[in-house]
Amino acid sequence: MEDLQSVIDACSVKISGGDYTGALREAIEKPISTKDQKVKEAAAKNICACMSGVGNPAKFLVDASDDECDTLMKYCYKGMDIYRNINKGKACAKFLKWHEELVKKCGHGVIMRAMVDKKC
């Protein structure tokens, strides 16, 4: 949890400065691997907050690796779950845009990899 807290803190600083892209890069740089559900939820909320602030997912994805794209797709689904009741689900639109751009870049395989990987 200590490592995660330092990542969340670093992301918060970048977000407060308007650097959602930098915050997201920081958040996905070292994926959290744990069975602790509270830690997973905190990591997901952090990454989803960063994703929701990125204005142009396609531009972000230009430099993203395949593994990062797989990670982002997992959190795209998680974000839709987290934000489903906010503003009658309209907050999910950003995650649908991420979904669209990830499929454009990686093909449909990114969807399958996200669905079968339970680490998120």
PDB file of N, CA and C in Angstrom, residues 4 6-7 10-11 14 21-33 43 46-47 50 60 65 67-69 71-72 75:
ATOM      1  N   LEU A   4       1.756   2.192  -3.519  1.00  0.00           N
ATOM      2  CA  LEU A   4       0.581   2.751  -4.164  1.00  0.00           C
ATOM      3  C   LEU A   4       0.328   4.177  -3.689  1.00  0.00           C
ATOM      4  N   SER A   6       2.432   6.375  -2.710  1.00  0.00           N
ATOM      5  CA  SER A   6       3.387   7.302  -3.330  1.00  0.00           C
ATOM      6  C   SER A   6       3.004   7.584  -4.783  1.00  0.00           C
ATOM      7  N   VAL A   7       2.482   6.579  -5.480  1.00  0.00           N
ATOM      8  CA  VAL A   7       2.016   6.781  -6.854  1.00  0.00           C
ATOM      9  C   VAL A   7       0.794   7.696  -6.861  1.00  0.00           C
ATOM     10  N   ALA A  10       1.912  11.241  -6.240  1.00  0.00           N
ATOM     11  CA  ALA A  10       2.571  11.817  -7.422  1.00  0.00           C
ATOM     12  C   ALA A  10       1.540  12.166  -8.495  1.00  0.00           C
ATOM     13  N   CYS A  11       0.564  11.296  -8.663  1.00  0.00           N
ATOM     14  CA  CYS A  11      -0.497  11.557  -9.645  1.00  0.00           C
ATOM     15  C   CYS A  11      -1.330  12.769  -9.234  1.00  0.00           C
ATOM     16  N   LYS A  14       0.404  15.934 -10.164  1.00  0.00           N
ATOM     17  CA  LYS A  14       0.338  16.188 -11.604  1.00  0.00           C
ATOM     18  C   LYS A  14      -1.071  16.605 -12.027  1.00  0.00           C
ATOM     19  N   THR A  21      -2.067  13.566 -18.499  1.00  0.00           N
ATOM     20  CA  THR A  21      -1.278  12.621 -19.284  1.00  0.00           C
ATOM     21  C   THR A  21      -0.081  12.122 -18.481  1.00  0.00           C
ATOM     22  N   GLY A  22       0.636  13.044 -17.854  1.00  0.00           N
ATOM     23  CA  GLY A  22       1.769  12.654 -17.013  1.00  0.00           C
ATOM     24  C   GLY A  22       1.337  11.813 -15.829  1.00  0.00           C
ATOM     25  N   ALA A  23       0.188  12.168 -15.259  1.00  0.00           N
ATOM     26  CA  ALA A  23      -0.340  11.394 -14.125  1.00  0.00           C
ATOM     27  C   ALA A  23      -0.676   9.974 -14.550  1.00  0.00           C
ATOM     28  N   LEU A  24      -1.284   9.840 -15.719  1.00  0.00           N
ATOM     29  CA  LEU A  24      -1.643   8.497 -16.195  1.00  0.00           C
ATOM     30  C   LEU A  24      -0.390   7.680 -16.497  1.00  0.00           C
ATOM     31  N   ARG A  25       0.602   8.293 -17.109  1.00  0.00           N
ATOM     32  CA  ARG A  25       1.860   7.565 -17.371  1.00  0.00           C
ATOM     33  C   ARG A  25       2.473   7.082 -16.054  1.00  0.00           C
ATOM     34  N   GLU A  26       2.443   7.942 -15.050  1.00  0.00           N
ATOM     35  CA  GLU A  26       2.955   7.577 -13.717  1.00  0.00           C
ATOM     36  C   GLU A  26       2.153   6.414 -13.134  1.00  0.00           C
ATOM     37  N   ALA A  27       0.832   6.472 -13.277  1.00  0.00           N
ATOM     38  CA  ALA A  27      -0.047   5.474 -12.672  1.00  0.00           C
ATOM     39  C   ALA A  27       0.098   4.088 -13.288  1.00  0.00           C
ATOM     40  N   ILE A  28       0.342   4.018 -14.596  1.00  0.00           N
ATOM     41  CA  ILE A  28       0.428   2.704 -15.250  1.00  0.00           C
ATOM     42  C   ILE A  28       1.858   2.196 -15.395  1.00  0.00           C
ATOM     43  N   GLU A  29       2.817   3.003 -14.979  1.00  0.00           N
ATOM     44  CA  GLU A  29       4.225   2.627 -15.116  1.00  0.00           C
ATOM     45  C   GLU A  29       4.549   1.326 -14.378  1.00  0.00           C
ATOM     46  N   LYS A  30       4.059   1.205 -13.168  1.00  0.00           N
ATOM     47  CA  LYS A  30       4.299   0.003 -12.362  1.00  0.00           C
ATOM     48  C   LYS A  30       2.947  -0.508 -11.854  1.00  0.00           C
ATOM     49  N   PRO A  31       2.317  -1.404 -12.622  1.00  0.00           N
ATOM     50  CA  PRO A  31       1.009  -1.911 -12.195  1.00  0.00           C
ATOM     51  C   PRO A  31       1.077  -2.578 -10.814  1.00  0.00           C
ATOM     52  N   ILE A  32       0.048  -2.356 -10.026  1.00  0.00           N
ATOM     53  CA  ILE A  32      -0.045  -2.931  -8.690  1.00  0.00           C
ATOM     54  C   ILE A  32      -0.457  -4.395  -8.813  1.00  0.00           C
ATOM     55  N   SER A  33       0.273  -5.278  -8.169  1.00  0.00           N
ATOM     56  CA  SER A  33      -0.043  -6.704  -8.187  1.00  0.00           C
ATOM     57  C   SER A  33      -0.266  -7.167  -6.753  1.00  0.00           C
ATOM     58  N   ALA A  43      -6.048   1.662  -6.434  1.00  0.00           N
ATOM     59  CA  ALA A  43      -5.272   1.780  -7.677  1.00  0.00           C
ATOM     60  C   ALA A  43      -6.201   2.050  -8.857  1.00  0.00           C
ATOM     61  N   ASN A  46      -7.487   5.634  -8.845  1.00  0.00           N
ATOM     62  CA  ASN A  46      -6.423   6.547  -9.243  1.00  0.00           C
ATOM     63  C   ASN A  46      -6.241   6.541 -10.761  1.00  0.00           C
ATOM     64  N   ILE A  47      -6.108   5.356 -11.335  1.00  0.00           N
ATOM     65  CA  ILE A  47      -5.898   5.249 -12.786  1.00  0.00           C
ATOM     66  C   ILE A  47      -7.112   5.786 -13.539  1.00  0.00           C
ATOM     67  N   CYS A  50      -7.181   9.520 -13.607  1.00  0.00           N
ATOM     68  CA  CYS A  50      -6.213  10.018 -14.595  1.00  0.00           C
ATOM     69  C   CYS A  50      -6.764   9.861 -16.011  1.00  0.00           C
ATOM     70  N   PHE A  60      -2.424  10.029 -26.553  1.00  0.00           N
ATOM     71  CA  PHE A  60      -1.744   9.326 -25.464  1.00  0.00           C
ATOM     72  C   PHE A  60      -1.269   7.947 -25.930  1.00  0.00           C
ATOM     73  N   SER A  65       2.796   1.102 -25.097  1.00  0.00           N
ATOM     74  CA  SER A  65       3.162  -0.270 -25.482  1.00  0.00           C
ATOM     75  C   SER A  65       1.909  -1.149 -25.490  1.00  0.00           C
ATOM     76  N   ASP A  67       1.448  -3.834 -23.730  1.00  0.00           N
ATOM     77  CA  ASP A  67       1.111  -4.151 -22.338  1.00  0.00           C
ATOM     78  C   ASP A  67       0.373  -2.990 -21.677  1.00  0.00           C
ATOM     79  N   GLU A  68       0.813  -1.767 -21.957  1.00  0.00           N
ATOM     80  CA  GLU A  68       0.120  -0.605 -21.397  1.00  0.00           C
ATOM     81  C   GLU A  68      -1.300  -0.498 -21.952  1.00  0.00           C
ATOM     82  N   CYS A  69      -1.458  -0.798 -23.221  1.00  0.00           N
ATOM     83  CA  CYS A  69      -2.799  -0.776 -23.819  1.00  0.00           C
ATOM     84  C   CYS A  69      -3.701  -1.821 -23.175  1.00  0.00           C
ATOM     85  N   THR A  71      -3.425  -2.958 -20.148  1.00  0.00           N
ATOM     86  CA  THR A  71      -3.720  -2.440 -18.810  1.00  0.00           C
ATOM     87  C   THR A  71      -4.791  -1.358 -18.886  1.00  0.00           C
ATOM     88  N   LEU A  72      -4.667  -0.458 -19.835  1.00  0.00           N
ATOM     89  CA  LEU A  72      -5.649   0.620 -19.978  1.00  0.00           C
ATOM     90  C   LEU A  72      -7.035   0.078 -20.316  1.00  0.00           C
ATOM     91  N   TYR A  75      -8.669  -1.133 -17.173  1.00  0.00           N
ATOM     92  CA  TYR A  75      -9.138  -0.014 -16.360  1.00  0.00           C
ATOM     93  C   TYR A  75     -10.250   0.773 -17.052  1.00  0.00           C
TER      94      TYR A  75
END
